[in-house]
Amino acid sequence: MPKNIIVIGGPTASGKSGLALDLALEFDGIIINADASQVYQGIHIISAAPSTDDKAKAEHKLYEYLDPSINGNVFNWLNDAVAAVHEVWKQNKTPIIVGGSGLYLDNLVRGTTPIPEVSPEVRQKVSDFVEKNGIQALYKKLLTEDSAAAAMLNANDSTRVRRAYEIFLSSKRSIAEWYKQPMVQKLPEAEYLTINILPAKSDLDYRCNVRFEQMLSEGAIDEVKELMARDLSPDLPSMRAKGVPELISYLKNIISLEEAIELSQLHTRQYAKRQLTWFRNKFNADLILPTCYVGQKDFINDVKKSYK
């Protein structure tokens, strides 16, 4: 028997979290995070994770549950998300999965490649190598030992380069070969209602700028100071969250605060533009909201009509 899941995708600052909360209240739902930065502890402000008040209104899962020293990826998130969905179904509630990480949502809804699990030993071996030699050195190893995988990747994409080399070490097969295998549905019984928020870029630009200023007023600099004190690798996803590298440069007296703000806002706007393009072209949703979500009741009614 099919089981319902509501999935909300869209660029940063488009109002996804607000829509997820309103739908959770409407459908007796539990919200499950699909944002690659909001999974980490210690960057609550800079990642725009849900507030304490919002978490009190509806249950939230997979937010701030990983230490920032962990190199999270789509495959680990997918397993965690599937487990979370089953927990929600057991409570006879509606899973509402929301985030701007398109690959996460794509692997959940459309299916994922049947790549085997990577052992902790292999993951640690790769992590130690990167810690000692850097991600560029690992990419060179991948280029030599698995050129097909290297050709698919950006040399500076630490998460995917690590993952590709881990898979090569574990399975003795290239990730390029695994991607040719038939897709596997992790939740074959699910009936998805998918939603895209696709506002105008000008609206996103404004909201990205304002939100970063709000993050600063809420203590983003102190948050980044605490993260710096951990002395973590700059290649980790938590250390590459939008605003973190820029504020670290400010705290190290490399750039001024004004420059850090301008760069953070610029990089966030650029990221939102890439997300907007991806969701517009790659994520075919059942419902599209062509503006940022700011509590539109008529759109909630549209979702209610489409919900089975």
mmCIF file of C-alpha atoms in Angstrom:
data_model
loop_
_atom_site.group_PDB
_atom_site.id
_atom_site.type_symbol
_atom_site.label_atom_id
_atom_site.label_comp_id
_atom_site.label_asym_id
_atom_site.label_seq_id
_atom_site.Cartn_x
_atom_site.Cartn_y
_atom_site.Cartn_z
ATOM 1 C CA MET A 1 0.000 0.000 0.000
ATOM 2 C CA PRO A 2 1.519 3.388 -0.974
ATOM 3 C CA LYS A 3 2.540 5.718 1.840
ATOM 4 C CA ASN A 4 2.618 9.474 1.443
ATOM 5 C CA ILE A 5 5.666 11.723 1.561
ATOM 6 C CA ILE A 6 5.706 15.463 0.867
ATOM 7 C CA VAL A 7 8.984 16.698 -0.626
ATOM 8 C CA ILE A 8 9.862 20.405 -0.826
ATOM 9 C CA GLY A 9 12.825 21.624 -2.843
ATOM 10 C CA GLY A 10 14.122 25.005 -3.872
ATOM 11 C CA PRO A 11 16.998 27.466 -3.489
ATOM 12 C CA THR A 12 18.273 28.921 -0.258
ATOM 13 C CA ALA A 13 16.254 31.784 1.263
ATOM 14 C CA SER A 14 13.129 30.861 -0.745
ATOM 15 C CA GLY A 15 10.961 30.093 2.288
ATOM 16 C CA LYS A 16 11.186 26.277 2.210
ATOM 17 C CA SER A 17 11.398 25.890 5.984
ATOM 18 C CA GLY A 18 8.346 28.071 6.516
ATOM 19 C CA LEU A 19 6.338 26.061 4.006
ATOM 20 C CA ALA A 20 7.456 22.797 5.589
ATOM 21 C CA LEU A 21 6.351 24.023 9.007
ATOM 22 C CA ASP A 22 2.947 25.167 7.793
ATOM 23 C CA LEU A 23 2.396 21.846 6.000
ATOM 24 C CA ALA A 24 3.498 19.916 9.082
ATOM 25 C CA LEU A 25 0.827 21.712 11.080
ATOM 26 C CA GLU A 26 -1.743 21.133 8.326
ATOM 27 C CA PHE A 27 -1.043 17.428 7.773
ATOM 28 C CA ASP A 28 0.140 16.307 11.221
ATOM 29 C CA GLY A 29 3.610 15.983 9.775
ATOM 30 C CA ILE A 30 7.193 15.584 10.929
ATOM 31 C CA ILE A 31 9.862 17.548 9.076
ATOM 32 C CA ILE A 32 12.971 15.755 7.793
ATOM 33 C CA ASN A 33 15.994 17.793 6.727
ATOM 34 C CA ALA A 34 17.507 17.485 3.237
ATOM 35 C CA ASP A 35 19.991 20.351 3.477
ATOM 36 C CA ALA A 36 23.671 19.354 3.414
ATOM 37 C CA SER A 37 24.742 22.129 5.819
ATOM 38 C CA GLN A 38 21.912 21.914 8.340
ATOM 39 C CA VAL A 39 22.906 18.363 9.307
ATOM 40 C CA TYR A 40 25.900 19.769 11.237
ATOM 41 C CA GLN A 41 26.132 20.878 14.825
ATOM 42 C CA GLY A 42 27.868 24.146 15.610
ATOM 43 C CA ILE A 43 26.633 26.115 12.586
ATOM 44 C CA HIS A 44 23.011 26.613 13.577
ATOM 45 C CA ILE A 45 23.017 30.309 12.674
ATOM 46 C CA ILE A 46 25.173 30.251 9.554
ATOM 47 C CA SER A 47 23.241 27.312 8.068
ATOM 48 C CA ALA A 48 19.849 28.920 8.829
ATOM 49 C CA ALA A 49 18.675 25.848 10.732
ATOM 50 C CA PRO A 50 15.135 25.960 12.183
ATOM 51 C CA SER A 51 14.690 28.001 15.338
ATOM 52 C CA THR A 52 13.853 26.603 18.758
ATOM 53 C CA ASP A 53 10.343 28.040 18.393
ATOM 54 C CA ASP A 54 9.818 26.277 15.063
ATOM 55 C CA LYS A 55 11.074 22.982 16.488
ATOM 56 C CA ALA A 56 8.586 23.368 19.330
ATOM 57 C CA LYS A 57 5.694 23.679 16.858
ATOM 58 C CA ALA A 58 6.528 20.491 14.930
ATOM 59 C CA GLU A 59 9.044 17.690 15.288
ATOM 60 C CA HIS A 60 12.186 18.040 13.151
ATOM 61 C CA LYS A 61 14.565 15.187 12.227
ATOM 62 C CA LEU A 62 18.110 15.080 10.818
ATOM 63 C CA TYR A 63 18.923 18.638 11.815
ATOM 64 C CA GLU A 64 22.215 19.332 13.620
ATOM 65 C CA TYR A 65 22.804 15.648 14.285
ATOM 66 C CA LEU A 66 26.353 15.289 12.900
ATOM 67 C CA ASP A 67 29.557 16.600 14.454
ATOM 68 C CA PRO A 68 31.241 19.146 12.140
ATOM 69 C CA SER A 69 34.301 16.876 11.939
ATOM 70 C CA ILE A 70 32.268 14.316 9.970
ATOM 71 C CA ASN A 71 32.409 14.316 6.187
ATOM 72 C CA GLY A 72 28.736 13.719 5.436
ATOM 73 C CA ASN A 73 27.515 12.732 1.994
ATOM 74 C CA VAL A 74 24.353 11.957 0.058
ATOM 75 C CA PHE A 75 24.612 8.202 0.573
ATOM 76 C CA ASN A 76 24.817 8.422 4.361
ATOM 77 C CA TRP A 77 22.037 10.995 4.430
ATOM 78 C CA LEU A 78 19.841 8.775 2.264
ATOM 79 C CA ASN A 79 20.116 5.869 4.700
ATOM 80 C CA ASP A 80 19.357 8.188 7.624
ATOM 81 C CA ALA A 81 16.409 9.736 5.785
ATOM 82 C CA VAL A 82 14.898 6.348 4.918
ATOM 83 C CA ALA A 83 15.121 5.312 8.572
ATOM 84 C CA ALA A 84 13.524 8.621 9.616
ATOM 85 C CA VAL A 85 10.663 8.173 7.142
ATOM 86 C CA HIS A 86 9.897 4.719 8.515
ATOM 87 C CA GLU A 87 9.839 6.158 12.045
ATOM 88 C CA VAL A 88 7.356 8.821 10.957
ATOM 89 C CA TRP A 89 5.130 6.302 9.196
ATOM 90 C CA LYS A 90 5.083 4.133 12.335
ATOM 91 C CA GLN A 91 3.594 7.127 14.137
ATOM 92 C CA ASN A 92 0.927 7.447 11.413
ATOM 93 C CA LYS A 93 2.225 10.898 10.573
ATOM 94 C CA THR A 94 3.285 12.513 7.297
ATOM 95 C CA PRO A 95 6.999 12.803 6.456
ATOM 96 C CA ILE A 96 7.767 16.246 5.052
ATOM 97 C CA ILE A 97 11.236 16.269 3.533
ATOM 98 C CA VAL A 98 12.651 19.712 2.823
ATOM 99 C CA GLY A 99 15.966 21.079 1.626
ATOM 100 C CA GLY A 100 18.002 22.725 -1.060
ATOM 101 C CA SER A 101 20.431 19.869 -1.684
ATOM 102 C CA GLY A 102 19.127 18.671 -5.023
ATOM 103 C CA LEU A 103 21.206 15.492 -5.133
ATOM 104 C CA TYR A 104 19.735 14.411 -1.810
ATOM 105 C CA LEU A 105 16.174 14.810 -3.033
ATOM 106 C CA ASP A 106 16.960 13.296 -6.423
ATOM 107 C CA ASN A 107 18.437 10.144 -4.876
ATOM 108 C CA LEU A 108 15.436 9.793 -2.601
ATOM 109 C CA VAL A 109 12.676 10.353 -5.167
ATOM 110 C CA ARG A 110 14.157 8.996 -8.397
ATOM 111 C CA GLY A 111 16.437 6.339 -6.920
ATOM 112 C CA THR A 112 20.105 5.830 -6.178
ATOM 113 C CA THR A 113 22.965 3.740 -7.487
ATOM 114 C CA PRO A 114 23.538 0.414 -5.650
ATOM 115 C CA ILE A 115 26.958 1.400 -4.303
ATOM 116 C CA PRO A 116 28.077 -0.800 -1.376
ATOM 117 C CA GLU A 117 28.764 0.633 2.058
ATOM 118 C CA VAL A 118 32.255 1.960 2.734
ATOM 119 C CA SER A 119 33.906 0.511 5.835
ATOM 120 C CA PRO A 120 34.938 2.856 8.667
ATOM 121 C CA GLU A 121 38.531 1.688 8.150
ATOM 122 C CA VAL A 122 38.587 2.808 4.522
ATOM 123 C CA ARG A 123 36.896 6.099 5.378
ATOM 124 C CA GLN A 124 39.465 6.770 8.092
ATOM 125 C CA LYS A 125 42.339 5.880 5.763
ATOM 126 C CA VAL A 126 41.135 8.380 3.170
ATOM 127 C CA SER A 127 40.464 11.008 5.833
ATOM 128 C CA ASP A 128 43.983 10.625 7.229
ATOM 129 C CA PHE A 129 45.471 10.983 3.757
ATOM 130 C CA VAL A 130 43.543 14.194 3.088
ATOM 131 C CA GLU A 131 44.439 15.583 6.493
ATOM 132 C CA LYS A 132 48.125 15.004 5.783
ATOM 133 C CA ASN A 133 48.345 15.764 2.065
ATOM 134 C CA GLY A 134 45.268 17.777 1.075
ATOM 135 C CA ILE A 135 42.400 17.146 -1.313
ATOM 136 C CA GLN A 136 44.438 17.983 -4.421
ATOM 137 C CA ALA A 137 46.842 15.127 -3.625
ATOM 138 C CA LEU A 138 43.901 12.746 -3.256
ATOM 139 C CA TYR A 139 42.525 13.878 -6.599
ATOM 140 C CA LYS A 140 45.907 13.105 -8.200
ATOM 141 C CA LYS A 141 45.760 9.596 -6.727
ATOM 142 C CA LEU A 142 42.245 9.186 -8.076
ATOM 143 C CA LEU A 143 43.396 10.442 -11.472
ATOM 144 C CA THR A 144 46.122 7.788 -11.529
ATOM 145 C CA GLU A 145 44.155 4.861 -10.104
ATOM 146 C CA ASP A 146 40.605 5.603 -11.335
ATOM 147 C CA SER A 147 40.780 8.080 -14.202
ATOM 148 C CA ALA A 148 37.133 7.471 -15.175
ATOM 149 C CA ALA A 149 35.945 8.718 -11.793
ATOM 150 C CA ALA A 150 38.376 11.632 -11.778
ATOM 151 C CA ALA A 151 37.102 12.763 -15.166
ATOM 152 C CA MET A 152 33.611 13.125 -13.675
ATOM 153 C CA LEU A 153 34.678 15.340 -10.793
ATOM 154 C CA ASN A 154 35.910 18.811 -9.971
ATOM 155 C CA ALA A 155 39.341 18.490 -8.331
ATOM 156 C CA ASN A 156 38.254 20.929 -5.602
ATOM 157 C CA ASP A 157 35.044 19.084 -4.711
ATOM 158 C CA SER A 158 36.397 17.452 -1.588
ATOM 159 C CA THR A 159 33.216 15.562 -0.697
ATOM 160 C CA ARG A 160 32.843 13.835 -4.065
ATOM 161 C CA VAL A 161 36.571 13.225 -4.559
ATOM 162 C CA ARG A 162 36.748 11.550 -1.147
ATOM 163 C CA ARG A 163 33.674 9.511 -1.859
ATOM 164 C CA ALA A 164 34.918 8.349 -5.259
ATOM 165 C CA TYR A 165 38.239 7.196 -3.836
ATOM 166 C CA GLU A 166 36.563 5.491 -0.866
ATOM 167 C CA ILE A 167 34.328 3.551 -3.241
ATOM 168 C CA PHE A 168 37.294 2.586 -5.428
ATOM 169 C CA LEU A 169 39.240 1.280 -2.432
ATOM 170 C CA SER A 170 36.241 -0.586 -1.011
ATOM 171 C CA SER A 171 34.768 -2.166 -4.131
ATOM 172 C CA LYS A 172 37.731 -2.192 -6.549
ATOM 173 C CA ARG A 173 35.331 -0.664 -9.045
ATOM 174 C CA SER A 174 35.054 2.884 -10.304
ATOM 175 C CA ILE A 175 32.153 5.015 -9.196
ATOM 176 C CA ALA A 176 31.686 5.608 -12.939
ATOM 177 C CA GLU A 177 30.865 1.888 -13.286
ATOM 178 C CA TRP A 178 28.481 1.953 -10.351
ATOM 179 C CA TYR A 179 26.599 4.874 -11.881
ATOM 180 C CA LYS A 180 25.799 2.692 -14.894
ATOM 181 C CA GLN A 181 23.916 0.187 -12.723
ATOM 182 C CA PRO A 182 20.084 0.282 -12.493
ATOM 183 C CA MET A 183 18.777 2.729 -9.928
ATOM 184 C CA VAL A 184 17.466 1.398 -6.623
ATOM 185 C CA GLN A 185 14.392 2.827 -4.924
ATOM 186 C CA LYS A 186 14.999 2.997 -1.190
ATOM 187 C CA LEU A 187 11.302 3.645 -0.499
ATOM 188 C CA PRO A 188 9.447 1.771 -3.250
ATOM 189 C CA GLU A 189 6.180 1.960 -1.329
ATOM 190 C CA ALA A 190 6.241 5.766 -1.166
ATOM 191 C CA GLU A 191 3.775 8.034 -2.947
ATOM 192 C CA TYR A 192 5.547 11.368 -3.364
ATOM 193 C CA LEU A 193 3.974 14.790 -3.621
ATOM 194 C CA THR A 194 6.812 17.008 -4.824
ATOM 195 C CA ILE A 195 6.941 20.794 -4.558
ATOM 196 C CA ASN A 196 9.339 23.250 -6.192
ATOM 197 C CA ILE A 197 9.768 26.814 -4.974
ATOM 198 C CA LEU A 198 11.090 28.787 -7.957
ATOM 199 C CA PRO A 199 11.044 32.531 -7.258
ATOM 200 C CA ALA A 200 12.578 35.290 -9.352
ATOM 201 C CA LYS A 201 16.342 35.614 -8.944
ATOM 202 C CA SER A 202 15.983 39.268 -7.915
ATOM 203 C CA ASP A 203 13.799 38.244 -4.967
ATOM 204 C CA LEU A 204 16.317 35.596 -3.940
ATOM 205 C CA ASP A 205 19.208 38.044 -4.162
ATOM 206 C CA TYR A 206 17.454 40.448 -1.818
ATOM 207 C CA ARG A 207 16.509 37.745 0.670
ATOM 208 C CA CYS A 208 20.031 36.244 0.650
ATOM 209 C CA ASN A 209 21.540 39.641 1.461
ATOM 210 C CA VAL A 210 19.081 40.406 4.230
ATOM 211 C CA ARG A 211 19.360 36.949 5.758
ATOM 212 C CA PHE A 212 23.129 37.127 6.046
ATOM 213 C CA GLU A 213 22.888 40.467 7.818
ATOM 214 C CA GLN A 214 20.388 38.858 10.190
ATOM 215 C CA MET A 215 22.812 35.969 10.795
ATOM 216 C CA LEU A 216 25.467 38.463 11.850
ATOM 217 C CA SER A 217 23.084 40.147 14.285
ATOM 218 C CA GLU A 218 22.239 36.744 15.768
ATOM 219 C CA GLY A 219 25.868 35.859 16.495
ATOM 220 C CA ALA A 220 27.284 34.219 13.366
ATOM 221 C CA ILE A 221 30.781 35.557 14.041
ATOM 222 C CA ASP A 222 30.915 33.996 17.515
ATOM 223 C CA GLU A 223 29.605 30.755 16.033
ATOM 224 C CA VAL A 224 32.427 30.701 13.487
ATOM 225 C CA LYS A 225 34.961 31.532 16.221
ATOM 226 C CA GLU A 226 33.905 28.406 18.088
ATOM 227 C CA LEU A 227 34.148 26.374 14.908
ATOM 228 C CA MET A 228 37.665 27.724 14.258
ATOM 229 C CA ALA A 229 38.712 26.603 17.722
ATOM 230 C CA ARG A 230 38.099 23.007 16.638
ATOM 231 C CA ASP A 231 40.990 23.325 14.136
ATOM 232 C CA LEU A 232 39.125 21.217 11.584
ATOM 233 C CA SER A 233 40.189 20.580 8.005
ATOM 234 C CA PRO A 234 38.989 23.388 5.689
ATOM 235 C CA ASP A 235 37.929 20.690 3.215
ATOM 236 C CA LEU A 236 35.126 19.441 5.459
ATOM 237 C CA PRO A 237 31.568 20.325 4.392
ATOM 238 C CA SER A 238 30.877 22.121 7.678
ATOM 239 C CA MET A 239 33.883 24.373 7.082
ATOM 240 C CA ARG A 240 32.713 25.194 3.555
ATOM 241 C CA ALA A 241 29.180 26.253 4.520
ATOM 242 C CA LYS A 242 28.337 29.609 2.954
ATOM 243 C CA GLY A 243 29.732 32.367 5.160
ATOM 244 C CA VAL A 244 32.127 30.198 7.158
ATOM 245 C CA PRO A 245 35.292 30.568 4.996
ATOM 246 C CA GLU A 246 34.640 34.277 4.549
ATOM 247 C CA LEU A 247 34.197 34.962 8.268
ATOM 248 C CA ILE A 248 37.265 32.854 9.055
ATOM 249 C CA SER A 249 39.269 35.080 6.697
ATOM 250 C CA TYR A 250 37.949 38.095 8.603
ATOM 251 C CA LEU A 251 38.790 36.591 11.985
ATOM 252 C CA LYS A 252 42.327 35.855 10.731
ATOM 253 C CA ASN A 253 42.668 39.525 9.679
ATOM 254 C CA ILE A 254 43.005 38.548 6.015
ATOM 255 C CA ILE A 255 40.031 40.650 4.923
ATOM 256 C CA SER A 256 37.844 43.291 6.543
ATOM 257 C CA LEU A 257 34.421 42.590 7.991
ATOM 258 C CA GLU A 258 32.864 44.579 5.138
ATOM 259 C CA GLU A 259 34.677 42.400 2.591
ATOM 260 C CA ALA A 260 33.628 39.247 4.439
ATOM 261 C CA ILE A 261 29.992 40.349 4.358
ATOM 262 C CA GLU A 262 30.123 41.248 0.666
ATOM 263 C CA LEU A 263 31.800 37.957 -0.263
ATOM 264 C CA SER A 264 29.429 35.896 1.874
ATOM 265 C CA GLN A 265 26.417 37.552 0.304
ATOM 266 C CA LEU A 266 27.874 37.182 -3.188
ATOM 267 C CA HIS A 267 28.698 33.486 -2.747
ATOM 268 C CA THR A 268 25.270 32.832 -1.244
ATOM 269 C CA ARG A 269 23.555 34.552 -4.172
ATOM 270 C CA GLN A 270 25.655 32.564 -6.648
ATOM 271 C CA TYR A 271 24.780 29.341 -4.842
ATOM 272 C CA ALA A 272 21.082 30.217 -4.849
ATOM 273 C CA LYS A 273 21.279 30.866 -8.601
ATOM 274 C CA ARG A 274 22.827 27.420 -9.190
ATOM 275 C CA GLN A 275 20.153 25.817 -7.035
ATOM 276 C CA LEU A 276 17.420 27.677 -8.898
ATOM 277 C CA THR A 277 18.767 26.422 -12.224
ATOM 278 C CA TRP A 278 19.039 22.845 -10.957
ATOM 279 C CA PHE A 279 15.531 22.704 -9.502
ATOM 280 C CA ARG A 280 14.046 24.351 -12.574
ATOM 281 C CA ASN A 281 15.716 21.907 -14.980
ATOM 282 C CA LYS A 282 16.252 18.686 -13.045
ATOM 283 C CA PHE A 283 13.497 18.333 -10.449
ATOM 284 C CA ASN A 284 10.112 17.857 -12.076
ATOM 285 C CA ALA A 285 7.666 18.666 -9.305
ATOM 286 C CA ASP A 286 3.930 18.128 -8.976
ATOM 287 C CA LEU A 287 3.421 21.675 -7.725
ATOM 288 C CA ILE A 288 5.415 24.839 -8.364
ATOM 289 C CA LEU A 289 5.341 28.002 -6.286
ATOM 290 C CA PRO A 290 6.721 30.765 -8.543
ATOM 291 C CA THR A 291 7.451 33.145 -5.652
ATOM 292 C CA CYS A 292 9.155 32.862 -2.282
ATOM 293 C CA TYR A 293 6.910 31.319 0.349
ATOM 294 C CA VAL A 294 5.695 33.873 2.860
ATOM 295 C CA GLY A 295 2.617 32.097 4.157
ATOM 296 C CA GLN A 296 0.384 32.067 1.073
ATOM 297 C CA LYS A 297 -2.843 30.328 2.114
ATOM 298 C CA ASP A 298 -3.887 29.694 -1.472
ATOM 299 C CA PHE A 299 -0.785 27.584 -2.033
ATOM 300 C CA ILE A 300 -1.481 25.559 1.113
ATOM 301 C CA ASN A 301 -4.943 24.929 -0.344
ATOM 302 C CA ASP A 302 -3.347 23.781 -3.611
ATOM 303 C CA VAL A 303 -1.246 21.283 -1.676
ATOM 304 C CA LYS A 304 -4.323 20.046 0.184
ATOM 305 C CA LYS A 305 -6.115 19.434 -3.119
ATOM 306 C CA SER A 306 -3.151 17.462 -4.472
ATOM 307 C CA TYR A 307 -2.511 15.453 -1.321
ATOM 308 C CA LYS A 308 -3.931 11.942 -1.468
#
